[in-house]
Amino acid sequence: MVCRIAELQYKEVIDISDGTRYGFVEDVELDTEHGSIESIVVSGRARCFGLLGREPGQVFPWSSIRRFGADIILVEGKAAGHQGQLRR
């Protein structure tokens, strides 16, 4: 399966261990020195319809991704020791 980075924003990220739905891919982190994708970034959920901002985003290392589907990305967030905080 070939997928462009722009198409990732339409894929929902779901944890395979407990079915947690994290949201949709917002961004990716690239290692420009080695030309590889380091992680995918999922934006935080809106609080009170977006009036109170958003929850913190989450970063999933590439090693935690288990499978790409047509509409979803399955990750092993909890088993991979994922902390769920966006690095800036």
Coordinates of N, CA, C and O in Angstrom, one line a residue:
M1 N 0.9 -1.2 0.0 CA 0.0 0.0 0.0 C 0.9 1.2 0.0 O 1.8 1.4 0.8
V2 N 0.6 2.1 -0.9 CA 1.4 3.4 -1.0 C 0.5 4.5 -0.4 O -0.7 4.6 -0.8
C3 N 1.1 5.3 0.4 CA 0.3 6.4 1.1 C 1.1 7.6 1.1 O 2.3 7.6 1.5
R4 N 0.6 8.7 0.8 CA 1.3 10.0 0.8 C 1.1 10.6 2.2 O 0.0 10.3 2.9
I5 N 2.0 11.4 2.6 CA 1.9 12.1 3.9 C 0.6 12.9 4.0 O -0.1 12.9 5.1
A6 N 0.2 13.6 3.0 CA -1.0 14.4 3.0 C -2.2 13.5 3.2 O -3.2 14.0 3.8
E7 N -2.2 12.3 2.9 CA -3.4 11.4 3.1 C -3.5 10.9 4.5 O -4.5 10.4 4.9
L8 N -2.4 11.0 5.3 CA -2.5 10.5 6.7 C -3.5 11.3 7.5 O -4.0 10.8 8.5
Q9 N -3.7 12.6 7.2 CA -4.7 13.4 8.0 C -6.1 12.8 8.0 O -6.9 13.2 8.8
Y10 N -6.4 11.9 7.0 CA -7.7 11.3 7.0 C -7.8 10.0 7.6 O -8.8 9.3 7.5
K11 N -6.7 9.6 8.3 CA -6.7 8.3 9.0 C -6.8 8.4 10.5 O -6.1 9.3 11.1
E12 N -7.7 7.7 11.1 CA -7.9 7.7 12.5 C -6.9 6.8 13.2 O -6.7 5.6 12.7
V13 N -6.3 7.2 14.3 CA -5.4 6.4 15.1 C -6.1 5.7 16.2 O -6.8 6.3 17.0
I14 N -6.0 4.4 16.3 CA -6.7 3.5 17.2 C -5.7 2.6 17.9 O -4.8 2.0 17.2
D15 N -5.8 2.4 19.2 CA -4.9 1.6 20.0 C -5.4 0.1 19.9 O -6.6 -0.1 20.2
I16 N -4.6 -0.8 19.5 CA -5.0 -2.2 19.3 C -5.2 -2.9 20.7 O -5.9 -3.9 20.7
S17 N -4.6 -2.4 21.7 CA -4.7 -3.1 23.0 C -6.1 -2.9 23.7 O -6.6 -3.8 24.3
D18 N -6.6 -1.7 23.6 CA -7.9 -1.4 24.3 C -8.9 -0.7 23.5 O -10.0 -0.4 24.0
G19 N -8.6 -0.4 22.2 CA -9.6 0.2 21.3 C -9.7 1.7 21.5 O -10.7 2.3 20.9
T20 N -8.8 2.3 22.2 CA -8.9 3.8 22.4 C -8.8 4.5 21.1 O -7.9 4.2 20.3
R21 N -9.7 5.4 20.8 CA -9.6 6.2 19.6 C -9.0 7.5 19.9 O -9.6 8.3 20.6
Y22 N -7.8 7.8 19.4 CA -7.0 9.0 19.7 C -7.4 10.1 18.9 O -7.2 11.3 19.3
G23 N -7.8 9.9 17.7 CA -8.1 11.0 16.8 C -7.4 10.8 15.4 O -7.0 9.7 15.1
F24 N -7.3 11.9 14.7 CA -6.7 11.8 13.4 C -5.3 12.4 13.3 O -5.0 13.3 14.2
V25 N -4.5 11.9 12.4 CA -3.2 12.4 12.3 C -3.2 13.9 11.9 O -3.8 14.3 11.0
E26 N -2.4 14.6 12.7 CA -2.3 16.1 12.4 C -0.9 16.4 11.7 O -0.9 17.2 10.8
D27 N 0.1 15.7 12.0 CA 1.4 16.0 11.5 C 2.3 14.7 11.6 O 1.9 13.7 12.3
V28 N 3.5 14.8 11.1 CA 4.5 13.7 11.2 C 5.8 14.4 11.6 O 6.0 15.6 11.3
E29 N 6.7 13.7 12.3 CA 8.0 14.2 12.6 C 9.0 13.4 11.8 O 9.0 12.2 11.8
L30 N 9.8 14.2 11.0 CA 10.8 13.6 10.1 C 12.2 13.7 10.6 O 12.5 14.7 11.2
D31 N 13.0 12.7 10.4 CA 14.4 12.8 10.6 C 15.1 13.2 9.3 O 15.2 12.3 8.4
T32 N 15.4 14.4 9.1 CA 15.9 14.9 7.8 C 17.3 14.4 7.5 O 17.7 14.3 6.3
E33 N 18.0 14.1 8.5 CA 19.4 13.6 8.3 C 19.4 12.2 7.7 O 20.2 11.8 6.9
H34 N 18.4 11.3 8.2 CA 18.4 9.9 7.7 C 17.2 9.7 6.7 O 17.1 8.6 6.1
G35 N 16.4 10.7 6.5 CA 15.2 10.6 5.6 C 14.2 9.6 6.0 O 13.7 8.8 5.2
S36 N 13.8 9.6 7.3 CA 12.9 8.7 7.8 C 11.8 9.4 8.7 O 12.1 10.4 9.2
I37 N 10.6 8.7 8.8 CA 9.6 9.2 9.6 C 9.9 8.7 11.0 O 10.0 7.5 11.3
E38 N 9.9 9.7 12.0 CA 10.2 9.3 13.4 C 8.9 9.0 14.2 O 8.8 8.1 15.0
S39 N 7.8 9.8 13.9 CA 6.6 9.6 14.7 C 5.4 10.3 13.9 O 5.6 11.1 13.0
I40 N 4.2 9.9 14.4 CA 3.0 10.6 13.9 C 2.5 11.4 15.1 O 2.6 11.0 16.2
V41 N 1.9 12.5 14.8 CA 1.3 13.4 15.8 C -0.2 13.5 15.6 O -0.7 13.7 14.5
V42 N -0.9 13.3 16.7 CA -2.4 13.3 16.8 C -2.8 14.5 17.6 O -2.3 14.7 18.7
S43 N -3.6 15.4 17.0 CA -4.0 16.6 17.8 C -4.9 16.2 18.9 O -5.6 15.2 18.9
G44 N -4.9 17.0 20.0 CA -5.7 16.8 21.2 C -7.2 17.1 20.8 O -7.5 17.9 19.9
R45 N -8.1 16.5 21.6 CA -9.5 16.8 21.4 C -9.9 18.1 21.9 O -9.4 18.7 22.9
A46 N -10.9 18.7 21.3 CA -11.4 20.0 21.7 C -12.2 19.9 23.0 O -12.9 18.9 23.2
R47 N -12.0 20.9 23.9 CA -12.7 20.9 25.1 C -13.8 21.9 25.0 O -13.6 23.1 24.6
C48 N -15.0 21.5 25.4 CA -16.2 22.4 25.4 C -16.4 23.0 24.0 O -16.4 24.2 23.9
F49 N -16.4 22.2 23.0 CA -16.6 22.6 21.6 C -15.6 23.6 21.1 O -15.8 24.4 20.3
G50 N -14.4 23.5 21.7 CA -13.3 24.3 21.2 C -13.2 25.6 21.9 O -12.2 26.4 21.7
L51 N -14.1 26.0 22.8 CA -14.1 27.2 23.5 C -13.0 27.3 24.5 O -12.5 28.4 24.8
L52 N -12.7 26.2 25.1 CA -11.7 26.1 26.2 C -10.4 25.6 25.7 O -9.6 25.1 26.4
G53 N -10.2 25.6 24.4 CA -8.9 25.1 23.8 C -9.0 23.6 23.5 O -10.0 23.0 23.4
R54 N -7.8 23.0 23.5 CA -7.7 21.6 23.2 C -6.9 20.9 24.3 O -6.1 21.5 24.9
E55 N -7.1 19.6 24.4 CA -6.3 18.7 25.2 C -4.9 18.6 24.6 O -4.8 18.9 23.4
P56 N -3.9 18.2 25.3 CA -2.5 18.1 24.7 C -2.5 17.1 23.6 O -3.3 16.1 23.7
G57 N -1.7 17.3 22.6 CA -1.6 16.4 21.5 C -0.8 15.2 21.9 O -0.2 15.1 23.0
Q58 N -0.8 14.1 21.1 CA -0.1 12.9 21.4 C 0.9 12.5 20.3 O 0.5 12.7 19.1
V59 N 2.0 12.0 20.6 CA 3.0 11.6 19.7 C 3.2 10.1 19.8 O 3.3 9.5 20.8
F60 N 3.1 9.4 18.6 CA 3.3 8.0 18.5 C 4.5 7.7 17.7 O 4.6 8.0 16.6
P61 N 5.6 7.1 18.4 CA 6.8 6.7 17.6 C 6.5 5.7 16.5 O 5.5 5.0 16.6
W62 N 7.2 5.8 15.5 CA 7.0 4.9 14.3 C 7.1 3.5 14.7 O 6.3 2.6 14.2
S63 N 7.8 3.1 15.7 CA 7.9 1.7 16.2 C 6.7 1.2 16.8 O 6.5 0.0 17.0
S64 N 5.8 2.1 17.3 CA 4.5 1.7 17.9 C 3.4 1.4 16.9 O 2.4 0.9 17.2
I65 N 3.6 1.8 15.6 CA 2.6 1.6 14.6 C 2.6 0.1 14.2 O 3.7 -0.4 13.8
R66 N 1.5 -0.5 14.2 CA 1.4 -2.0 13.9 C 0.8 -2.2 12.5 O 1.2 -3.2 11.9
R67 N -0.1 -1.4 12.1 CA -0.8 -1.7 10.8 C -1.4 -0.4 10.2 O -2.0 0.4 11.0
F68 N -1.3 -0.2 8.9 CA -2.0 0.8 8.2 C -3.2 0.2 7.5 O -3.0 -0.8 6.8
G69 N -4.3 0.9 7.6 CA -5.5 0.4 6.9 C -6.0 1.5 5.9 O -5.3 2.6 5.9
A70 N -7.1 1.3 5.2 CA -7.6 2.3 4.3 C -8.0 3.6 5.0 O -7.8 4.7 4.6
D71 N -8.6 3.4 6.3 CA -9.1 4.5 7.0 C -8.5 4.7 8.4 O -8.7 5.7 9.1
I72 N -7.7 3.7 8.9 CA -7.2 3.8 10.2 C -5.7 3.4 10.3 O -5.2 2.8 9.4
I73 N -5.1 3.8 11.4 CA -3.8 3.4 11.7 C -3.8 2.7 13.1 O -4.3 3.3 14.0
L74 N -3.4 1.5 13.2 CA -3.4 0.8 14.5 C -2.1 0.9 15.1 O -1.0 0.7 14.5
V75 N -2.1 1.4 16.4 CA -0.9 1.6 17.2 C -0.9 0.7 18.4 O -2.0 0.4 18.9
E76 N 0.2 0.5 19.0 CA 0.3 -0.2 20.3 C 0.8 0.9 21.3 O 2.0 0.9 21.7
G77 N -0.1 1.8 21.6 CA 0.3 3.0 22.4 C 0.7 2.6 23.8 O 1.7 3.0 24.3
K78 N -0.1 1.9 24.5 CA 0.1 1.6 25.9 C 1.3 0.6 26.1 O 2.1 0.8 27.0
A79 N 1.3 -0.4 25.3 CA 2.4 -1.4 25.4 C 3.8 -0.9 25.0 O 4.8 -1.4 25.5
A80 N 3.8 0.2 24.2 CA 5.1 0.7 23.7 C 5.6 1.8 24.8 O 6.6 2.4 24.5
G81 N 4.9 1.9 25.9 CA 5.3 2.9 26.9 C 5.0 4.3 26.5 O 5.7 5.2 26.9
H82 N 4.0 4.5 25.6 CA 3.7 5.8 25.1 C 3.2 6.7 26.2 O 2.3 6.4 27.0
Q83 N 3.7 7.9 26.3 CA 3.4 8.8 27.4 C 2.2 9.8 27.0 O 1.6 10.3 27.8
G84 N 2.0 9.9 25.7 CA 0.8 10.7 25.3 C 1.0 12.2 25.3 O 0.1 12.9 25.4
Q85 N 2.2 12.7 25.3 CA 2.4 14.1 25.3 C 3.2 14.6 24.0 O 4.1 13.9 23.6
L86 N 2.8 15.7 23.5 CA 3.3 16.3 22.4 C 4.7 16.9 22.7 O 4.8 17.7 23.6
R87 N 5.7 16.6 21.9 CA 7.0 17.2 22.1 C 7.0 18.5 21.2 O 6.6 18.5 20.1
R88 N 7.5 19.5 21.7 CA 7.7 20.8 21.0 C 9.1 21.3 21.1 O 9.7 21.2 22.1

